[in-house]
Amino acid sequence: MCSLGMLLANSAVAEKERINKPAHGFHGIWYMNQPTQTEYVYKYSGGLGTYCAKHRPLAVYAPQVNKTFFVYGGAPAGNPRKLLHLIASYDHKTGLVSRPTLILDKETDDAHDNPVLSIDAEGYLWVFSTSHGISRPSYISRSEQPWSIDKFIPVHAYFDTPEGKRPFDNFSYFQVDYSPELGFQVFYTHYHDPAVRTLFYTRSRDGVRWIPPIRVAAIDEGHYHVSCFQGNRAGVFFNYHPFGKKERGLNWRTNLYYLETRDGGTSWTDVDGQPVELPLTTVGNSALVHDFAADGRLVYLKDAGFAPGARRFLPRLRRAES
């Protein structure tokens, strides 16, 4: 890991301070979204320290040390609307939970900025501090020691593009997996690139140098996605947010699409294993699994995974349009 350490020390990119202090107990952030002006008050609200379903994973079990490490969106005692990023662990042998470590202050009250966790082959813990849109930066932090939550150091990640290095410092709805052969594989959203919520894929062997982002889909106003991983195999389900005069945007999300790659993003196939060219930009395309818009239904995606025998499964929420 010496080369990584040199990169961290020598980078000229301005970086946010890592606080690295024990927190006094567990206090999750409280958050609300979209006042409705109805009896329900908000679209949703409450304690959202592990929000949302499209941030994954929040917890990773490490059999090497028989611990589950987990991150969450915390808050200071007495100030439940100030977002802090924290990490803790559960020891399966002792049955005890560690005191959490405060990694950084995200300087927002938006739970969409909650963190995501991954662990590399050497046991280093990686915390990805996401952002909701492009108005705030994202951060990547790595534990100073393997299997330790005591201290985290900044990682100045970048895309290695033909035009040169470009900072990897803004990502939303981050979903990551680590495989020994490919390293980190990620599906994430980048706003207004060009769709409001554009779906991207990237990967990195060391967490610092990332391949140029692959634009997966940018249909109408964009997408929400849930992904699944199995070794080098990476699959992603997503809906789309339609254009329209009234029934438009994220609250009218519909349709179900699926894509996967087995070679780190070099090639992509649909649910039937047929090749697909990216990015997808039209509503009707070969990645479409079901046309829920034609059924008059909306689609809310919550989880996905590969079942035994390499078949895919997708629990989802649906409701008829009103």
Short mmCIF file of C-alpha atoms in Angstrom, two decimals:
data_model
loop_
_atom_site.label_atom_id
_atom_site.label_comp_id
_atom_site.label_asym_id
_atom_site.label_seq_id
_atom_site.Cartn_x
_atom_site.Cartn_y
_atom_site.Cartn_z
CA MET A 1 0.00 0.00 0.00
CA CYS A 2 3.02 2.32 -0.13
CA SER A 3 2.12 3.86 -3.48
CA LEU A 4 -1.35 4.70 -2.20
CA GLY A 5 0.12 6.34 0.87
CA MET A 6 2.31 8.54 -1.32
CA LEU A 7 -0.68 9.58 -3.39
CA LEU A 8 -2.59 10.51 -0.28
CA ALA A 9 0.27 12.54 1.11
CA ASN A 10 1.28 14.32 -2.07
CA SER A 11 -2.10 15.20 -3.56
CA ALA A 12 -2.70 18.89 -4.01
CA VAL A 13 -6.49 18.50 -4.06
CA ALA A 14 -8.14 20.42 -1.24
CA GLU A 15 -9.56 17.92 1.22
CA LYS A 16 -12.04 18.00 4.04
CA GLU A 17 -10.74 17.37 7.55
CA ARG A 18 -11.28 13.89 8.97
CA ILE A 19 -12.37 14.30 12.57
CA ASN A 20 -11.51 10.77 13.79
CA LYS A 21 -12.98 11.10 17.27
CA PRO A 22 -15.10 8.65 19.27
CA ALA A 23 -18.76 9.62 19.31
CA HIS A 24 -20.84 9.63 22.46
CA GLY A 25 -23.46 7.05 21.59
CA PHE A 26 -25.61 6.55 18.51
CA HIS A 27 -27.67 9.50 17.29
CA GLY A 28 -29.12 9.15 13.78
CA ILE A 29 -30.10 12.03 11.53
CA TRP A 30 -33.76 13.05 11.20
CA TYR A 31 -34.84 14.20 7.79
CA MET A 32 -37.90 15.09 5.75
CA ASN A 33 -38.47 15.35 2.02
CA GLN A 34 -41.02 17.23 -0.05
CA PRO A 35 -43.79 18.89 1.98
CA THR A 36 -47.14 17.72 0.59
CA GLN A 37 -49.52 20.36 1.97
CA THR A 38 -51.79 17.45 2.94
CA GLU A 39 -52.62 15.50 6.10
CA TYR A 40 -49.46 13.42 5.50
CA VAL A 41 -47.28 16.55 5.85
CA TYR A 42 -44.23 15.14 3.99
CA LYS A 43 -43.58 12.68 1.20
CA TYR A 44 -41.52 10.84 3.83
CA SER A 45 -39.78 11.77 7.06
CA GLY A 46 -38.31 10.45 10.29
CA GLY A 47 -35.13 8.85 11.56
CA LEU A 48 -33.15 8.15 8.40
CA GLY A 49 -29.68 7.24 9.59
CA THR A 50 -29.57 4.23 7.25
CA TYR A 51 -31.33 5.93 4.34
CA CYS A 52 -31.64 5.10 1.50
CA ALA A 53 -32.17 1.76 -0.26
CA LYS A 54 -30.00 3.05 -3.09
CA HIS A 55 -26.97 3.54 -0.83
CA ARG A 56 -25.32 0.15 -0.54
CA PRO A 57 -23.86 -1.45 1.33
CA LEU A 58 -24.16 0.26 4.70
CA ALA A 59 -22.79 -2.82 6.49
CA VAL A 60 -20.21 -5.47 5.55
CA TYR A 61 -19.46 -8.68 7.45
CA ALA A 62 -15.75 -9.52 7.66
CA PRO A 63 -15.24 -13.22 8.47
CA GLN A 64 -11.50 -12.65 8.92
CA VAL A 65 -12.22 -10.82 12.19
CA ASN A 66 -15.80 -12.05 12.77
CA LYS A 67 -17.12 -8.49 12.81
CA THR A 68 -19.77 -6.56 10.93
CA PHE A 69 -18.65 -3.03 10.14
CA PHE A 70 -21.37 -0.46 9.47
CA VAL A 71 -21.72 3.21 8.58
CA TYR A 72 -24.64 5.54 9.14
CA GLY A 73 -25.78 9.10 8.93
CA GLY A 74 -25.49 10.44 12.44
CA ALA A 75 -26.12 13.72 14.19
CA PRO A 76 -24.84 15.55 17.25
CA ALA A 77 -26.81 15.03 20.45
CA GLY A 78 -29.45 17.73 20.56
CA ASN A 79 -29.16 18.61 16.85
CA PRO A 80 -30.80 15.82 14.83
CA ARG A 81 -30.74 17.75 11.54
CA LYS A 82 -26.94 18.07 11.19
CA LEU A 83 -25.45 15.20 9.15
CA LEU A 84 -22.31 13.49 10.45
CA HIS A 85 -20.68 10.39 8.94
CA LEU A 86 -19.86 7.68 11.46
CA ILE A 87 -18.65 4.08 11.50
CA ALA A 88 -18.88 1.33 14.10
CA SER A 89 -18.60 -2.44 14.33
CA TYR A 90 -20.40 -5.38 15.88
CA ASP A 91 -18.24 -8.17 17.31
CA HIS A 92 -20.03 -11.48 16.70
CA LYS A 93 -17.85 -13.28 19.27
CA THR A 94 -18.47 -10.93 22.18
CA GLY A 95 -21.89 -9.68 21.12
CA LEU A 96 -20.75 -6.11 21.71
CA VAL A 97 -21.03 -3.02 19.53
CA SER A 98 -18.09 -0.62 19.43
CA ARG A 99 -18.35 3.05 20.19
CA PRO A 100 -18.76 4.77 16.80
CA THR A 101 -16.01 6.87 15.25
CA LEU A 102 -16.96 10.27 13.84
CA ILE A 103 -15.26 10.50 10.44
CA LEU A 104 -16.48 13.83 9.08
CA ASP A 105 -19.11 16.55 9.16
CA LYS A 106 -20.97 16.54 5.81
CA GLU A 107 -22.19 20.10 6.42
CA THR A 108 -25.77 19.47 5.36
CA ASP A 109 -29.10 18.37 6.80
CA ASP A 110 -29.80 16.13 3.79
CA ALA A 111 -29.82 12.38 4.49
CA HIS A 112 -29.29 11.77 0.78
CA ASP A 113 -25.63 12.41 1.62
CA ASN A 114 -25.41 9.33 3.87
CA PRO A 115 -22.23 7.20 3.63
CA VAL A 116 -21.54 3.81 2.00
CA LEU A 117 -18.98 1.19 3.08
CA SER A 118 -16.66 -1.29 1.36
CA ILE A 119 -13.70 -3.43 2.45
CA ASP A 120 -10.76 -4.29 0.20
CA ALA A 121 -8.73 -7.51 0.03
CA GLU A 122 -6.25 -6.29 2.66
CA GLY A 123 -8.92 -5.39 5.20
CA TYR A 124 -8.87 -1.63 4.74
CA LEU A 125 -12.25 0.00 5.31
CA TRP A 126 -13.42 2.45 2.64
CA VAL A 127 -16.12 5.01 3.37
CA PHE A 128 -17.75 6.79 0.44
CA SER A 129 -19.44 10.03 1.53
CA THR A 130 -22.10 10.69 -1.09
CA SER A 131 -23.80 13.89 -2.23
CA HIS A 132 -27.34 14.75 -3.27
CA GLY A 133 -26.78 16.47 -6.60
CA ILE A 134 -23.84 18.60 -7.65
CA SER A 135 -24.03 21.46 -5.13
CA ARG A 136 -21.87 19.63 -2.55
CA PRO A 137 -18.70 17.55 -2.93
CA SER A 138 -18.37 13.85 -2.20
CA TYR A 139 -15.47 12.33 -0.26
CA ILE A 140 -13.65 9.01 -0.03
CA SER A 141 -11.93 7.95 3.19
CA ARG A 142 -9.83 4.86 3.98
CA SER A 143 -8.93 3.38 7.35
CA GLU A 144 -5.32 3.94 8.31
CA GLN A 145 -5.05 0.32 9.47
CA PRO A 146 -6.81 -2.86 8.32
CA TRP A 147 -9.96 -3.81 10.25
CA SER A 148 -9.72 -0.64 12.32
CA ILE A 149 -12.26 2.17 12.76
CA ASP A 150 -9.93 4.36 14.82
CA LYS A 151 -8.59 6.66 12.11
CA PHE A 152 -9.47 7.46 8.50
CA ILE A 153 -7.41 9.30 5.91
CA PRO A 154 -8.59 11.11 2.76
CA VAL A 155 -8.33 9.44 -0.63
CA HIS A 156 -7.92 11.79 -3.58
CA ALA A 157 -9.61 9.64 -6.20
CA TYR A 158 -9.55 10.52 -9.88
CA PHE A 159 -10.79 9.30 -13.25
CA ASP A 160 -7.90 8.39 -15.55
CA THR A 161 -9.28 9.78 -18.82
CA PRO A 162 -7.61 10.35 -22.22
CA GLU A 163 -7.75 14.08 -21.46
CA GLY A 164 -5.95 13.58 -18.15
CA LYS A 165 -6.87 13.13 -14.51
CA ARG A 166 -10.31 14.31 -13.42
CA PRO A 167 -11.30 14.34 -9.73
CA PHE A 168 -13.85 11.72 -8.68
CA ASP A 169 -15.45 14.01 -6.13
CA ASN A 170 -19.18 14.01 -6.83
CA PHE A 171 -21.44 10.96 -6.76
CA SER A 172 -24.99 10.15 -5.65
CA TYR A 173 -26.82 6.88 -4.88
CA PHE A 174 -23.50 5.07 -4.63
CA GLN A 175 -23.56 1.25 -4.85
CA VAL A 176 -20.21 -0.52 -4.54
CA ASP A 177 -18.80 -4.03 -4.42
CA TYR A 178 -15.23 -5.30 -4.14
CA SER A 179 -13.88 -8.35 -5.98
CA PRO A 180 -10.26 -9.55 -5.79
CA GLU A 181 -9.84 -9.50 -9.58
CA LEU A 182 -11.51 -6.20 -10.54
CA GLY A 183 -11.33 -4.29 -7.27
CA PHE A 184 -14.15 -1.82 -6.64
CA GLN A 185 -17.12 -1.87 -9.02
CA VAL A 186 -19.62 0.97 -8.69
CA PHE A 187 -22.96 2.07 -10.06
CA TYR A 188 -23.83 5.65 -9.18
CA THR A 189 -25.86 8.68 -10.25
CA HIS A 190 -24.43 11.92 -11.56
CA TYR A 191 -26.87 14.79 -11.91
CA HIS A 192 -27.50 16.76 -15.13
CA ASP A 193 -25.08 14.66 -17.17
CA PRO A 194 -27.17 15.06 -19.34
CA ALA A 195 -30.34 13.66 -17.72
CA VAL A 196 -31.34 14.99 -14.31
CA ARG A 197 -30.28 11.65 -12.80
CA THR A 198 -27.88 9.87 -15.14
CA LEU A 199 -26.73 6.33 -14.36
CA PHE A 200 -22.98 5.61 -14.50
CA TYR A 201 -20.58 2.71 -13.90
CA THR A 202 -16.90 2.77 -13.00
CA ARG A 203 -14.32 0.57 -11.30
CA SER A 204 -10.91 0.78 -9.63
CA ARG A 205 -8.32 -1.74 -8.45
CA ASP A 206 -6.89 0.53 -5.75
CA GLY A 207 -9.68 3.02 -4.95
CA VAL A 208 -7.58 5.93 -6.20
CA ARG A 209 -7.31 5.54 -9.98
CA TRP A 210 -10.71 4.88 -11.59
CA ILE A 211 -11.52 4.05 -15.20
CA PRO A 212 -13.34 6.79 -17.15
CA PRO A 213 -17.01 6.79 -16.11
CA ILE A 214 -19.28 4.76 -18.37
CA ARG A 215 -22.62 6.44 -19.03
CA VAL A 216 -25.10 3.56 -18.73
CA ALA A 217 -28.47 5.27 -19.18
CA ALA A 218 -29.88 8.77 -19.63
CA ILE A 219 -33.51 8.36 -20.67
CA ASP A 220 -35.77 11.42 -20.36
CA GLU A 221 -35.25 12.85 -16.83
CA GLY A 222 -33.16 9.89 -15.69
CA HIS A 223 -33.29 6.92 -13.35
CA TYR A 224 -33.14 5.32 -9.94
CA HIS A 225 -31.23 2.05 -9.79
CA VAL A 226 -30.50 -0.98 -7.59
CA SER A 227 -27.55 -3.22 -8.34
CA CYS A 228 -26.28 -6.70 -7.57
CA PHE A 229 -22.83 -8.25 -7.73
CA GLN A 230 -21.44 -11.78 -7.92
CA GLY A 231 -17.67 -11.93 -8.30
CA ASN A 232 -16.84 -10.01 -11.47
CA ARG A 233 -20.49 -9.96 -12.52
CA ALA A 234 -22.31 -6.66 -12.00
CA GLY A 235 -26.01 -6.24 -12.73
CA VAL A 236 -28.26 -3.21 -12.44
CA PHE A 237 -32.04 -2.76 -12.51
CA PHE A 238 -33.42 0.72 -13.10
CA ASN A 239 -36.63 2.58 -13.86
CA TYR A 240 -36.97 5.84 -15.77
CA HIS A 241 -38.45 9.27 -15.00
CA PRO A 242 -40.56 10.44 -17.94
CA PHE A 243 -40.84 13.78 -19.62
CA GLY A 244 -44.35 15.22 -19.62
CA LYS A 245 -46.44 18.28 -18.84
CA LYS A 246 -48.03 16.91 -15.66
CA GLU A 247 -47.09 13.28 -15.07
CA ARG A 248 -43.34 13.72 -15.24
CA GLY A 249 -40.16 13.24 -13.29
CA LEU A 250 -39.15 11.11 -10.34
CA ASN A 251 -42.63 10.89 -8.79
CA TRP A 252 -43.85 9.20 -11.98
CA ARG A 253 -41.03 6.66 -12.15
CA THR A 254 -41.98 3.63 -14.21
CA ASN A 255 -40.75 0.71 -16.36
CA LEU A 256 -38.14 -1.88 -15.46
CA TYR A 257 -34.80 -2.20 -17.24
CA TYR A 258 -31.85 -4.54 -16.65
CA LEU A 259 -28.21 -4.58 -17.78
CA GLU A 260 -25.12 -6.47 -16.68
CA THR A 261 -21.40 -6.67 -17.35
CA ARG A 262 -19.06 -9.56 -16.62
CA ASP A 263 -15.82 -7.96 -17.78
CA GLY A 264 -15.54 -4.73 -15.84
CA GLY A 265 -17.66 -2.61 -18.16
CA THR A 266 -16.07 -3.55 -21.49
CA SER A 267 -19.27 -5.18 -22.75
CA TRP A 268 -22.91 -5.15 -21.61
CA THR A 269 -25.86 -7.49 -22.08
CA ASP A 270 -29.60 -7.38 -21.45
CA VAL A 271 -31.70 -9.81 -19.39
CA ASP A 272 -31.56 -12.37 -22.23
CA GLY A 273 -27.78 -12.14 -22.57
CA GLN A 274 -27.90 -10.15 -25.80
CA PRO A 275 -25.29 -7.41 -26.40
CA VAL A 276 -26.35 -3.82 -25.71
CA GLU A 277 -24.68 -0.59 -26.81
CA LEU A 278 -24.46 2.18 -24.21
CA PRO A 279 -25.68 4.66 -23.25
CA LEU A 280 -29.40 3.93 -23.37
CA THR A 281 -31.28 7.10 -24.29
CA THR A 282 -34.69 5.92 -25.55
CA VAL A 283 -37.64 4.55 -23.57
CA GLY A 284 -38.01 1.53 -25.83
CA ASN A 285 -34.78 -0.46 -25.91
CA SER A 286 -33.56 -4.03 -25.54
CA ALA A 287 -32.84 -3.62 -21.82
CA LEU A 288 -36.56 -3.17 -21.11
CA VAL A 289 -37.78 -6.06 -18.94
CA HIS A 290 -41.38 -4.88 -18.62
CA ASP A 291 -43.31 -1.86 -19.86
CA PHE A 292 -45.07 -0.84 -16.66
CA ALA A 293 -45.97 2.52 -18.18
CA ALA A 294 -48.27 0.69 -20.59
CA ASP A 295 -49.91 -0.98 -17.57
CA GLY A 296 -50.48 2.39 -15.92
CA ARG A 297 -48.16 1.51 -13.04
CA LEU A 298 -45.29 3.19 -11.26
CA VAL A 299 -42.18 1.27 -10.20
CA TYR A 300 -40.20 1.82 -6.99
CA LEU A 301 -37.03 -0.29 -6.80
CA LYS A 302 -35.72 -1.33 -3.38
CA ASP A 303 -33.38 -4.33 -3.69
CA ALA A 304 -31.81 -6.77 -6.13
CA GLY A 305 -29.57 -9.80 -6.02
CA PHE A 306 -28.35 -12.91 -7.80
CA ALA A 307 -30.16 -16.05 -6.65
CA PRO A 308 -28.63 -19.56 -6.76
CA GLY A 309 -28.17 -20.73 -10.32
CA ALA A 310 -27.25 -17.19 -11.42
CA ARG A 311 -30.87 -16.14 -11.87
CA ARG A 312 -31.74 -12.58 -10.91
CA PHE A 313 -34.41 -11.55 -8.45
CA LEU A 314 -35.88 -8.13 -7.83
CA PRO A 315 -38.26 -7.32 -4.98
CA ARG A 316 -40.03 -4.12 -6.01
CA LEU A 317 -42.90 -1.88 -5.02
CA ARG A 318 -45.54 -1.01 -7.57
CA ARG A 319 -48.68 1.09 -7.49
CA ALA A 320 -51.28 2.14 -10.00
CA GLU A 321 -51.20 5.73 -11.19
CA SER A 322 -53.82 8.00 -9.69
#
